[in-house]
């Protein structure tokens, strides 16, 4: 049956409680840290050799779509009525708004050590110990807006500029690509300072703490952020009827991107599904 993903600000108290309970149970079962580890292991950048699947690549969108579906299945094994809500950071921009409430994700980190002190994912609540990370420390960290070098959440206009691009992605299909919906949304920018981080990337920077690197999955907001990013892919498809995932065919042997990106009909690790098969989610879930 097709289920729905809702705006986090529209969840009822009971829906919030069920989402949090399911997340904590997936963590308790040890499954959650496998998701963190998988994301760290797929953190391959332009500068490294080999196939890029999750980031700095066209398959950024289908990769995270599959990743969210796996987490959602883990949540639904605990409570079949739960799905991942999305955080519309163009509207809910205040540090006290959804999803940062005490009954959901908790709030900002404290200034001394960035430790999150409120809500069910605070270390002191005893159910969210960080185990898989690139740095030490067992507590979840956030640093909203990066006070030492302030950064703002992306605006509706900035997101719309990405959605307006009619091309899905463009050669060289990496972080240096200057146009194409995928990189405008993923957000490897070309300016200096804050302009280096656009849309999706800027949100990771704004939350700060664990959201900064490959271990960003440790912060449950990762999923709410990526559900909203995933929704943009659907919006882009509706805006540009017939526009498809690119590249359609694998780059040839003389192309520097040969075997470094996943083409539309190639199998995407670790799932072995093709981007083409992930373009339409309407038989699995809908956004409301
Ligand atoms: Cu990611
Ligand atoms: Cu991300």
PDB file of C-alpha atoms and ligand atoms in Angstrom:
ATOM      1  CA  UNK A   1       0.000   0.000   0.000  1.00  0.00           C
ATOM      2  CA  UNK A   2       1.180   3.500  -0.840  1.00  0.00           C
ATOM      3  CA  UNK A   3       2.057   5.449   2.308  1.00  0.00           C
ATOM      4  CA  UNK A   4       2.557   9.167   2.815  1.00  0.00           C
ATOM      5  CA  UNK A   5       5.445  11.330   3.950  1.00  0.00           C
ATOM      6  CA  UNK A   6       4.246  14.407   5.765  1.00  0.00           C
ATOM      7  CA  UNK A   7       5.588  17.848   6.522  1.00  0.00           C
ATOM      8  CA  UNK A   8       7.120  17.549   9.982  1.00  0.00           C
ATOM      9  CA  UNK A   9       5.364  20.732  11.113  1.00  0.00           C
ATOM     10  CA  UNK A  10       1.998  19.079  10.420  1.00  0.00           C
ATOM     11  CA  UNK A  11       2.565  15.924  12.496  1.00  0.00           C
ATOM     12  CA  UNK A  12       0.198  15.351  15.396  1.00  0.00           C
ATOM     13  CA  UNK A  13       1.556  14.698  18.879  1.00  0.00           C
ATOM     14  CA  UNK A  14       0.875  10.990  18.452  1.00  0.00           C
ATOM     15  CA  UNK A  15       2.673  10.897  15.088  1.00  0.00           C
ATOM     16  CA  UNK A  16       5.698  12.622  16.595  1.00  0.00           C
ATOM     17  CA  UNK A  17       5.781  10.136  19.441  1.00  0.00           C
ATOM     18  CA  UNK A  18       5.539   7.138  17.129  1.00  0.00           C
ATOM     19  CA  UNK A  19       8.314   8.404  14.860  1.00  0.00           C
ATOM     20  CA  UNK A  20      10.656   9.027  17.802  1.00  0.00           C
ATOM     21  CA  UNK A  21       9.845   5.674  19.419  1.00  0.00           C
ATOM     22  CA  UNK A  22      10.546   3.814  16.159  1.00  0.00           C
ATOM     23  CA  UNK A  23      13.845   5.667  15.641  1.00  0.00           C
ATOM     24  CA  UNK A  24      15.014   4.824  19.168  1.00  0.00           C
ATOM     25  CA  UNK A  25      14.077   1.178  18.679  1.00  0.00           C
ATOM     26  CA  UNK A  26      15.973   0.928  15.360  1.00  0.00           C
ATOM     27  CA  UNK A  27      18.954   2.405  17.216  1.00  0.00           C
ATOM     28  CA  UNK A  28      18.545  -0.036  20.132  1.00  0.00           C
ATOM     29  CA  UNK A  29      18.515  -2.972  17.696  1.00  0.00           C
ATOM     30  CA  UNK A  30      21.904  -1.863  16.323  1.00  0.00           C
ATOM     31  CA  UNK A  31      20.480  -1.318  12.840  1.00  0.00           C
ATOM     32  CA  UNK A  32      20.784   2.450  12.976  1.00  0.00           C
ATOM     33  CA  UNK A  33      24.565   2.401  13.321  1.00  0.00           C
ATOM     34  CA  UNK A  34      24.748   0.206  10.216  1.00  0.00           C
ATOM     35  CA  UNK A  35      23.105   3.075   8.305  1.00  0.00           C
ATOM     36  CA  UNK A  36      25.688   5.499   9.689  1.00  0.00           C
ATOM     37  CA  UNK A  37      28.516   3.168   8.701  1.00  0.00           C
ATOM     38  CA  UNK A  38      27.110   2.639   5.192  1.00  0.00           C
ATOM     39  CA  UNK A  39      26.940   6.390   4.611  1.00  0.00           C
ATOM     40  CA  UNK A  40      30.526   6.880   5.834  1.00  0.00           C
ATOM     41  CA  UNK A  41      31.698   4.069   3.549  1.00  0.00           C
ATOM     42  CA  UNK A  42      30.021   5.650   0.498  1.00  0.00           C
ATOM     43  CA  UNK A  43      31.533   9.058   1.121  1.00  0.00           C
ATOM     44  CA  UNK A  44      33.736   9.114  -2.000  1.00  0.00           C
ATOM     45  CA  UNK A  45      34.600  12.526  -3.418  1.00  0.00           C
ATOM     46  CA  UNK A  46      35.773  13.841  -6.787  1.00  0.00           C
ATOM     47  CA  UNK A  47      39.402  13.762  -5.727  1.00  0.00           C
ATOM     48  CA  UNK A  48      39.357  10.034  -5.027  1.00  0.00           C
ATOM     49  CA  UNK A  49      39.329   7.337  -7.697  1.00  0.00           C
ATOM     50  CA  UNK A  50      36.537   4.879  -8.343  1.00  0.00           C
ATOM     51  CA  UNK A  51      32.799   5.023  -8.723  1.00  0.00           C
ATOM     52  CA  UNK A  52      30.959   7.852  -6.984  1.00  0.00           C
ATOM     53  CA  UNK A  53      27.421   6.956  -6.058  1.00  0.00           C
ATOM     54  CA  UNK A  54      26.126   8.905  -3.069  1.00  0.00           C
ATOM     55  CA  UNK A  55      27.643  12.376  -3.444  1.00  0.00           C
ATOM     56  CA  UNK A  56      29.174  14.662  -6.078  1.00  0.00           C
ATOM     57  CA  UNK A  57      27.486  12.513  -8.710  1.00  0.00           C
ATOM     58  CA  UNK A  58      24.233  12.202 -10.685  1.00  0.00           C
ATOM     59  CA  UNK A  59      23.110   9.306  -8.498  1.00  0.00           C
ATOM     60  CA  UNK A  60      23.092  11.577  -5.417  1.00  0.00           C
ATOM     61  CA  UNK A  61      19.269  11.605  -5.699  1.00  0.00           C
ATOM     62  CA  UNK A  62      18.478   7.915  -6.389  1.00  0.00           C
ATOM     63  CA  UNK A  63      21.148   6.803  -3.879  1.00  0.00           C
ATOM     64  CA  UNK A  64      19.591   8.780  -1.053  1.00  0.00           C
ATOM     65  CA  UNK A  65      16.107   7.738  -2.170  1.00  0.00           C
ATOM     66  CA  UNK A  66      17.097   4.072  -1.710  1.00  0.00           C
ATOM     67  CA  UNK A  67      18.828   4.898   1.555  1.00  0.00           C
ATOM     68  CA  UNK A  68      15.681   6.550   2.941  1.00  0.00           C
ATOM     69  CA  UNK A  69      13.546   3.616   1.819  1.00  0.00           C
ATOM     70  CA  UNK A  70      15.812   1.226   3.739  1.00  0.00           C
ATOM     71  CA  UNK A  71      15.536   3.312   6.909  1.00  0.00           C
ATOM     72  CA  UNK A  72      11.794   3.570   6.435  1.00  0.00           C
ATOM     73  CA  UNK A  73      11.561  -0.218   6.171  1.00  0.00           C
ATOM     74  CA  UNK A  74      13.541  -0.562   9.387  1.00  0.00           C
ATOM     75  CA  UNK A  75      11.157   1.905  11.077  1.00  0.00           C
ATOM     76  CA  UNK A  76       8.133   0.077   9.700  1.00  0.00           C
ATOM     77  CA  UNK A  77       9.350  -3.240  11.102  1.00  0.00           C
ATOM     78  CA  UNK A  78       8.939  -1.536  14.472  1.00  0.00           C
ATOM     79  CA  UNK A  79       5.724   0.352  13.658  1.00  0.00           C
ATOM     80  CA  UNK A  80       4.093  -0.145  10.235  1.00  0.00           C
ATOM     81  CA  UNK A  81       2.376   3.230  10.514  1.00  0.00           C
ATOM     82  CA  UNK A  82       5.570   5.292  10.616  1.00  0.00           C
ATOM     83  CA  UNK A  83       7.249   7.073   7.683  1.00  0.00           C
ATOM     84  CA  UNK A  84       9.987   9.701   7.426  1.00  0.00           C
ATOM     85  CA  UNK A  85       8.603  13.254   7.670  1.00  0.00           C
ATOM     86  CA  UNK A  86      10.223  16.073   5.719  1.00  0.00           C
ATOM     87  CA  UNK A  87      11.660  19.356   6.971  1.00  0.00           C
ATOM     88  CA  UNK A  88      10.889  22.304   4.701  1.00  0.00           C
ATOM     89  CA  UNK A  89      13.835  24.528   5.650  1.00  0.00           C
ATOM     90  CA  UNK A  90      12.550  27.288   3.356  1.00  0.00           C
ATOM     91  CA  UNK A  91       9.611  27.730   5.769  1.00  0.00           C
ATOM     92  CA  UNK A  92      10.618  26.367   9.170  1.00  0.00           C
ATOM     93  CA  UNK A  93      13.753  28.429   9.672  1.00  0.00           C
ATOM     94  CA  UNK A  94      13.750  29.271  13.371  1.00  0.00           C
ATOM     95  CA  UNK A  95      15.874  27.345  15.913  1.00  0.00           C
ATOM     96  CA  UNK A  96      12.720  26.805  17.980  1.00  0.00           C
ATOM     97  CA  UNK A  97      10.401  25.695  15.152  1.00  0.00           C
ATOM     98  CA  UNK A  98       9.742  22.162  13.903  1.00  0.00           C
ATOM     99  CA  UNK A  99      11.601  19.802  13.875  1.00  0.00           C
ATOM    100  CA  UNK A 100      13.637  21.145  16.824  1.00  0.00           C
ATOM    101  CA  UNK A 101      11.012  20.715  19.534  1.00  0.00           C
ATOM    102  CA  UNK A 102      11.490  18.676  22.724  1.00  0.00           C
ATOM    103  CA  UNK A 103       9.008  16.026  21.594  1.00  0.00           C
ATOM    104  CA  UNK A 104      10.779  15.523  18.266  1.00  0.00           C
ATOM    105  CA  UNK A 105      14.474  16.079  17.502  1.00  0.00           C
ATOM    106  CA  UNK A 106      15.402  18.374  20.382  1.00  0.00           C
ATOM    107  CA  UNK A 107      17.213  21.671  19.884  1.00  0.00           C
ATOM    108  CA  UNK A 108      20.570  23.269  19.294  1.00  0.00           C
ATOM    109  CA  UNK A 109      23.792  22.163  20.943  1.00  0.00           C
ATOM    110  CA  UNK A 110      25.127  24.124  23.927  1.00  0.00           C
ATOM    111  CA  UNK A 111      27.912  26.561  23.137  1.00  0.00           C
ATOM    112  CA  UNK A 112      30.682  24.963  25.231  1.00  0.00           C
ATOM    113  CA  UNK A 113      30.843  21.620  23.411  1.00  0.00           C
ATOM    114  CA  UNK A 114      27.929  21.700  20.892  1.00  0.00           C
ATOM    115  CA  UNK A 115      26.208  18.911  22.861  1.00  0.00           C
ATOM    116  CA  UNK A 116      22.454  18.589  22.243  1.00  0.00           C
ATOM    117  CA  UNK A 117      20.829  18.857  25.686  1.00  0.00           C
ATOM    118  CA  UNK A 118      17.103  18.601  24.923  1.00  0.00           C
ATOM    119  CA  UNK A 119      14.747  16.013  23.469  1.00  0.00           C
ATOM    120  CA  UNK A 120      14.929  12.235  23.046  1.00  0.00           C
ATOM    121  CA  UNK A 121      18.289  12.271  21.190  1.00  0.00           C
ATOM    122  CA  UNK A 122      20.185  14.118  23.907  1.00  0.00           C
ATOM    123  CA  UNK A 123      22.991  11.969  25.356  1.00  0.00           C
ATOM    124  CA  UNK A 124      21.647  12.342  28.869  1.00  0.00           C
ATOM    125  CA  UNK A 125      18.323  10.786  27.820  1.00  0.00           C
ATOM    126  CA  UNK A 126      20.358   7.577  27.497  1.00  0.00           C
ATOM    127  CA  UNK A 127      19.091   6.223  24.179  1.00  0.00           C
ATOM    128  CA  UNK A 128      21.252   7.909  21.568  1.00  0.00           C
ATOM    129  CA  UNK A 129      24.947   7.160  22.035  1.00  0.00           C
ATOM    130  CA  UNK A 130      27.075   7.971  18.989  1.00  0.00           C
ATOM    131  CA  UNK A 131      29.046   4.880  17.995  1.00  0.00           C
ATOM    132  CA  UNK A 132      30.036   5.304  14.355  1.00  0.00           C
ATOM    133  CA  UNK A 133      31.754   8.620  13.731  1.00  0.00           C
ATOM    134  CA  UNK A 134      34.883  10.126  12.285  1.00  0.00           C
ATOM    135  CA  UNK A 135      35.606  11.989  15.524  1.00  0.00           C
ATOM    136  CA  UNK A 136      35.439  10.903  19.165  1.00  0.00           C
ATOM    137  CA  UNK A 137      32.595  11.821  21.469  1.00  0.00           C
ATOM    138  CA  UNK A 138      29.492   9.871  22.345  1.00  0.00           C
ATOM    139  CA  UNK A 139      27.013  12.757  22.335  1.00  0.00           C
ATOM    140  CA  UNK A 140      25.078  14.249  19.426  1.00  0.00           C
ATOM    141  CA  UNK A 141      26.348  17.697  18.391  1.00  0.00           C
ATOM    142  CA  UNK A 142      24.711  20.687  16.665  1.00  0.00           C
ATOM    143  CA  UNK A 143      25.724  24.289  16.131  1.00  0.00           C
ATOM    144  CA  UNK A 144      22.878  26.126  14.417  1.00  0.00           C
ATOM    145  CA  UNK A 145      23.897  28.890  12.037  1.00  0.00           C
ATOM    146  CA  UNK A 146      27.613  28.521  12.849  1.00  0.00           C
ATOM    147  CA  UNK A 147      27.899  31.560  15.179  1.00  0.00           C
ATOM    148  CA  UNK A 148      31.611  32.116  14.581  1.00  0.00           C
ATOM    149  CA  UNK A 149      31.073  32.477  10.836  1.00  0.00           C
ATOM    150  CA  UNK A 150      27.304  32.906  10.458  1.00  0.00           C
ATOM    151  CA  UNK A 151      25.541  31.067   7.658  1.00  0.00           C
ATOM    152  CA  UNK A 152      21.841  31.231   6.680  1.00  0.00           C
ATOM    153  CA  UNK A 153      19.517  28.446   5.609  1.00  0.00           C
ATOM    154  CA  UNK A 154      18.823  28.468   1.852  1.00  0.00           C
ATOM    155  CA  UNK A 155      15.809  30.514   0.782  1.00  0.00           C
ATOM    156  CA  UNK A 156      12.791  29.553  -1.321  1.00  0.00           C
ATOM    157  CA  UNK A 157      14.304  31.639  -4.161  1.00  0.00           C
ATOM    158  CA  UNK A 158      17.578  29.731  -3.998  1.00  0.00           C
ATOM    159  CA  UNK A 159      15.739  26.420  -4.115  1.00  0.00           C
ATOM    160  CA  UNK A 160      13.556  27.637  -6.998  1.00  0.00           C
ATOM    161  CA  UNK A 161      16.675  28.541  -8.982  1.00  0.00           C
ATOM    162  CA  UNK A 162      17.730  24.873  -8.792  1.00  0.00           C
ATOM    163  CA  UNK A 163      14.244  23.666  -9.741  1.00  0.00           C
ATOM    164  CA  UNK A 164      14.184  25.979 -12.764  1.00  0.00           C
ATOM    165  CA  UNK A 165      17.114  24.197 -14.425  1.00  0.00           C
ATOM    166  CA  UNK A 166      15.595  21.940 -17.125  1.00  0.00           C
ATOM    167  CA  UNK A 167      18.635  19.656 -17.337  1.00  0.00           C
ATOM    168  CA  UNK A 168      19.020  16.902 -14.713  1.00  0.00           C
ATOM    169  CA  UNK A 169      22.825  16.939 -14.703  1.00  0.00           C
ATOM    170  CA  UNK A 170      25.660  17.927 -16.971  1.00  0.00           C
ATOM    171  CA  UNK A 171      29.214  16.768 -17.779  1.00  0.00           C
ATOM    172  CA  UNK A 172      31.558  16.343 -15.980  1.00  0.00           C
ATOM    173  CA  UNK A 173      28.819  15.086 -13.601  1.00  0.00           C
ATOM    174  CA  UNK A 174      30.736  15.916 -10.435  1.00  0.00           C
ATOM    175  CA  UNK A 175      30.992  18.737  -7.864  1.00  0.00           C
ATOM    176  CA  UNK A 176      32.394  21.186 -10.425  1.00  0.00           C
ATOM    177  CA  UNK A 177      29.386  20.980 -12.761  1.00  0.00           C
ATOM    178  CA  UNK A 178      28.102  24.533 -13.059  1.00  0.00           C
ATOM    179  CA  UNK A 179      24.595  23.822 -14.235  1.00  0.00           C
ATOM    180  CA  UNK A 180      22.084  21.006 -13.972  1.00  0.00           C
ATOM    181  CA  UNK A 181      19.407  20.454 -11.359  1.00  0.00           C
ATOM    182  CA  UNK A 182      21.355  17.801  -9.435  1.00  0.00           C
ATOM    183  CA  UNK A 183      24.370  19.896  -8.483  1.00  0.00           C
ATOM    184  CA  UNK A 184      22.327  23.069  -8.002  1.00  0.00           C
ATOM    185  CA  UNK A 185      20.308  21.094  -5.463  1.00  0.00           C
ATOM    186  CA  UNK A 186      23.205  19.092  -3.962  1.00  0.00           C
ATOM    187  CA  UNK A 187      24.929  22.436  -3.683  1.00  0.00           C
ATOM    188  CA  UNK A 188      28.605  22.382  -4.559  1.00  0.00           C
ATOM    189  CA  UNK A 189      28.823  26.091  -5.325  1.00  0.00           C
ATOM    190  CA  UNK A 190      31.475  28.198  -6.973  1.00  0.00           C
ATOM    191  CA  UNK A 191      31.590  31.415  -5.017  1.00  0.00           C
ATOM    192  CA  UNK A 192      33.654  32.134  -1.964  1.00  0.00           C
ATOM    193  CA  UNK A 193      32.647  31.935   1.702  1.00  0.00           C
ATOM    194  CA  UNK A 194      29.042  30.922   2.255  1.00  0.00           C
ATOM    195  CA  UNK A 195      28.331  30.768  -1.484  1.00  0.00           C
ATOM    196  CA  UNK A 196      30.458  27.624  -1.579  1.00  0.00           C
ATOM    197  CA  UNK A 197      27.553  25.802   0.028  1.00  0.00           C
ATOM    198  CA  UNK A 198      24.163  25.903  -1.646  1.00  0.00           C
ATOM    199  CA  UNK A 199      20.787  24.325  -0.951  1.00  0.00           C
ATOM    200  CA  UNK A 200      21.322  20.746   0.359  1.00  0.00           C
ATOM    201  CA  UNK A 201      24.938  21.319   1.398  1.00  0.00           C
ATOM    202  CA  UNK A 202      24.154  24.623   3.113  1.00  0.00           C
ATOM    203  CA  UNK A 203      21.575  22.925   5.330  1.00  0.00           C
ATOM    204  CA  UNK A 204      24.210  20.440   6.521  1.00  0.00           C
ATOM    205  CA  UNK A 205      26.476  23.442   7.324  1.00  0.00           C
ATOM    206  CA  UNK A 206      23.703  25.371   9.083  1.00  0.00           C
ATOM    207  CA  UNK A 207      22.855  22.505  11.444  1.00  0.00           C
ATOM    208  CA  UNK A 208      26.562  21.897  12.074  1.00  0.00           C
ATOM    209  CA  UNK A 209      28.044  19.371  14.504  1.00  0.00           C
ATOM    210  CA  UNK A 210      27.541  15.812  13.271  1.00  0.00           C
ATOM    211  CA  UNK A 211      25.711  17.041  10.165  1.00  0.00           C
ATOM    212  CA  UNK A 212      28.999  18.326   8.737  1.00  0.00           C
ATOM    213  CA  UNK A 213      30.590  15.161   7.388  1.00  0.00           C
ATOM    214  CA  UNK A 214      30.184  11.559   6.343  1.00  0.00           C
ATOM    215  CA  UNK A 215      28.797  10.663   9.769  1.00  0.00           C
ATOM    216  CA  UNK A 216      25.879  13.091   9.334  1.00  0.00           C
ATOM    217  CA  UNK A 217      23.410  10.210   9.606  1.00  0.00           C
ATOM    218  CA  UNK A 218      24.044  10.295  13.379  1.00  0.00           C
ATOM    219  CA  UNK A 219      21.730  13.307  13.533  1.00  0.00           C
ATOM    220  CA  UNK A 220      18.156  12.129  12.893  1.00  0.00           C
ATOM    221  CA  UNK A 221      17.499  15.394  11.039  1.00  0.00           C
ATOM    222  CA  UNK A 222      19.540  13.859   8.219  1.00  0.00           C
ATOM    223  CA  UNK A 223      16.458  11.866   7.150  1.00  0.00           C
ATOM    224  CA  UNK A 224      14.052  14.805   7.403  1.00  0.00           C
ATOM    225  CA  UNK A 225      16.425  16.934   5.367  1.00  0.00           C
ATOM    226  CA  UNK A 226      16.877  14.268   2.721  1.00  0.00           C
ATOM    227  CA  UNK A 227      13.136  13.600   2.503  1.00  0.00           C
ATOM    228  CA  UNK A 228      12.714  17.276   1.580  1.00  0.00           C
ATOM    229  CA  UNK A 229      15.570  17.001  -0.949  1.00  0.00           C
ATOM    230  CA  UNK A 230      13.883  13.885  -2.359  1.00  0.00           C
ATOM    231  CA  UNK A 231      10.616  15.808  -2.691  1.00  0.00           C
ATOM    232  CA  UNK A 232      12.433  18.387  -4.839  1.00  0.00           C
ATOM    233  CA  UNK A 233      13.279  15.677  -7.359  1.00  0.00           C
ATOM    234  CA  UNK A 234       9.555  14.955  -7.769  1.00  0.00           C
ATOM    235  CA  UNK A 235       8.781  18.665  -8.026  1.00  0.00           C
ATOM    236  CA  UNK A 236      11.450  19.075 -10.683  1.00  0.00           C
ATOM    237  CA  UNK A 237       9.982  16.176 -12.704  1.00  0.00           C
ATOM    238  CA  UNK A 238       6.512  17.772 -12.580  1.00  0.00           C
ATOM    239  CA  UNK A 239       7.962  21.092 -13.713  1.00  0.00           C
ATOM    240  CA  UNK A 240       9.923  19.646 -16.600  1.00  0.00           C
ATOM    241  CA  UNK A 241       7.696  16.966 -18.084  1.00  0.00           C
ATOM    242  CA  UNK A 242       9.668  14.231 -19.810  1.00  0.00           C
ATOM    243  CA  UNK A 243      13.027  15.336 -18.388  1.00  0.00           C
ATOM    244  CA  UNK A 244      14.991  12.326 -17.217  1.00  0.00           C
ATOM    245  CA  UNK A 245      18.007  11.272 -15.177  1.00  0.00           C
ATOM    246  CA  UNK A 246      21.342  11.916 -16.922  1.00  0.00           C
ATOM    247  CA  UNK A 247      23.716  10.620 -18.146  1.00  0.00           C
ATOM    248  CA  UNK A 248      21.582   8.321 -20.231  1.00  0.00           C
ATOM    249  CA  UNK A 249      24.588   6.224 -21.282  1.00  0.00           C
ATOM    250  CA  UNK A 250      27.867   5.473 -19.466  1.00  0.00           C
ATOM    251  CA  UNK A 251      30.742   7.868 -20.312  1.00  0.00           C
ATOM    252  CA  UNK A 252      33.108   6.167 -22.798  1.00  0.00           C
ATOM    253  CA  UNK A 253      36.665   4.875 -22.176  1.00  0.00           C
ATOM    254  CA  UNK A 254      38.272   8.189 -23.202  1.00  0.00           C
ATOM    255  CA  UNK A 255      36.058  10.209 -20.822  1.00  0.00           C
ATOM    256  CA  UNK A 256      37.604  11.099 -17.409  1.00  0.00           C
ATOM    257  CA  UNK A 257      34.247  10.102 -15.877  1.00  0.00           C
ATOM    258  CA  UNK A 258      34.470   6.590 -17.345  1.00  0.00           C
ATOM    259  CA  UNK A 259      33.328   4.137 -14.627  1.00  0.00           C
ATOM    260  CA  UNK A 260      33.062   6.970 -12.116  1.00  0.00           C
ATOM    261  CA  UNK A 261      29.331   7.729 -12.419  1.00  0.00           C
ATOM    262  CA  UNK A 262      26.196   5.602 -12.696  1.00  0.00           C
ATOM    263  CA  UNK A 263      24.273   6.017 -15.991  1.00  0.00           C
ATOM    264  CA  UNK A 264      20.472   5.801 -16.198  1.00  0.00           C
ATOM    265  CA  UNK A 265      20.294   2.059 -16.871  1.00  0.00           C
ATOM    266  CA  UNK A 266      23.336   0.907 -14.914  1.00  0.00           C
ATOM    267  CA  UNK A 267      23.130  -0.840 -11.570  1.00  0.00           C
ATOM    268  CA  UNK A 268      23.751   1.426  -8.592  1.00  0.00           C
ATOM    269  CA  UNK A 269      25.620  -0.047  -5.599  1.00  0.00           C
ATOM    270  CA  UNK A 270      24.938  -1.304  -3.016  1.00  0.00           C
ATOM    271  CA  UNK A 271      21.346  -2.036  -4.087  1.00  0.00           C
ATOM    272  CA  UNK A 272      21.913  -3.051  -7.707  1.00  0.00           C
ATOM    273  CA  UNK A 273      18.899  -1.038  -8.878  1.00  0.00           C
ATOM    274  CA  UNK A 274      19.082   1.404 -11.801  1.00  0.00           C
ATOM    275  CA  UNK A 275      18.468   5.157 -11.491  1.00  0.00           C
ATOM    276  CA  UNK A 276      15.744   4.705 -14.138  1.00  0.00           C
ATOM    277  CA  UNK A 277      13.865   2.335 -11.831  1.00  0.00           C
ATOM    278  CA  UNK A 278      14.024   4.890  -9.003  1.00  0.00           C
ATOM    279  CA  UNK A 279      12.655   7.864 -10.933  1.00  0.00           C
ATOM    280  CA  UNK A 280       9.044   7.190  -9.954  1.00  0.00           C
ATOM    281  CA  UNK A 281       8.176   6.637  -6.284  1.00  0.00           C
ATOM    282  CA  UNK A 282       4.406   7.031  -6.649  1.00  0.00           C
ATOM    283  CA  UNK A 283       3.693   3.336  -6.083  1.00  0.00           C
ATOM    284  CA  UNK A 284       5.659   3.311  -2.822  1.00  0.00           C
ATOM    285  CA  UNK A 285       4.990   6.677  -1.136  1.00  0.00           C
ATOM    286  CA  UNK A 286       3.521  10.100  -1.786  1.00  0.00           C
ATOM    287  CA  UNK A 287       4.320  13.508  -0.304  1.00  0.00           C
ATOM    288  CA  UNK A 288       1.523  15.422   1.345  1.00  0.00           C
TER     289      UNK A 288
HETATM  290 CU1  LIG B   1      24.645  11.587   1.917  1.00  0.00          CU
HETATM  291 CU1  LIG B   2      22.970  15.259   2.731  1.00  0.00          CU
END
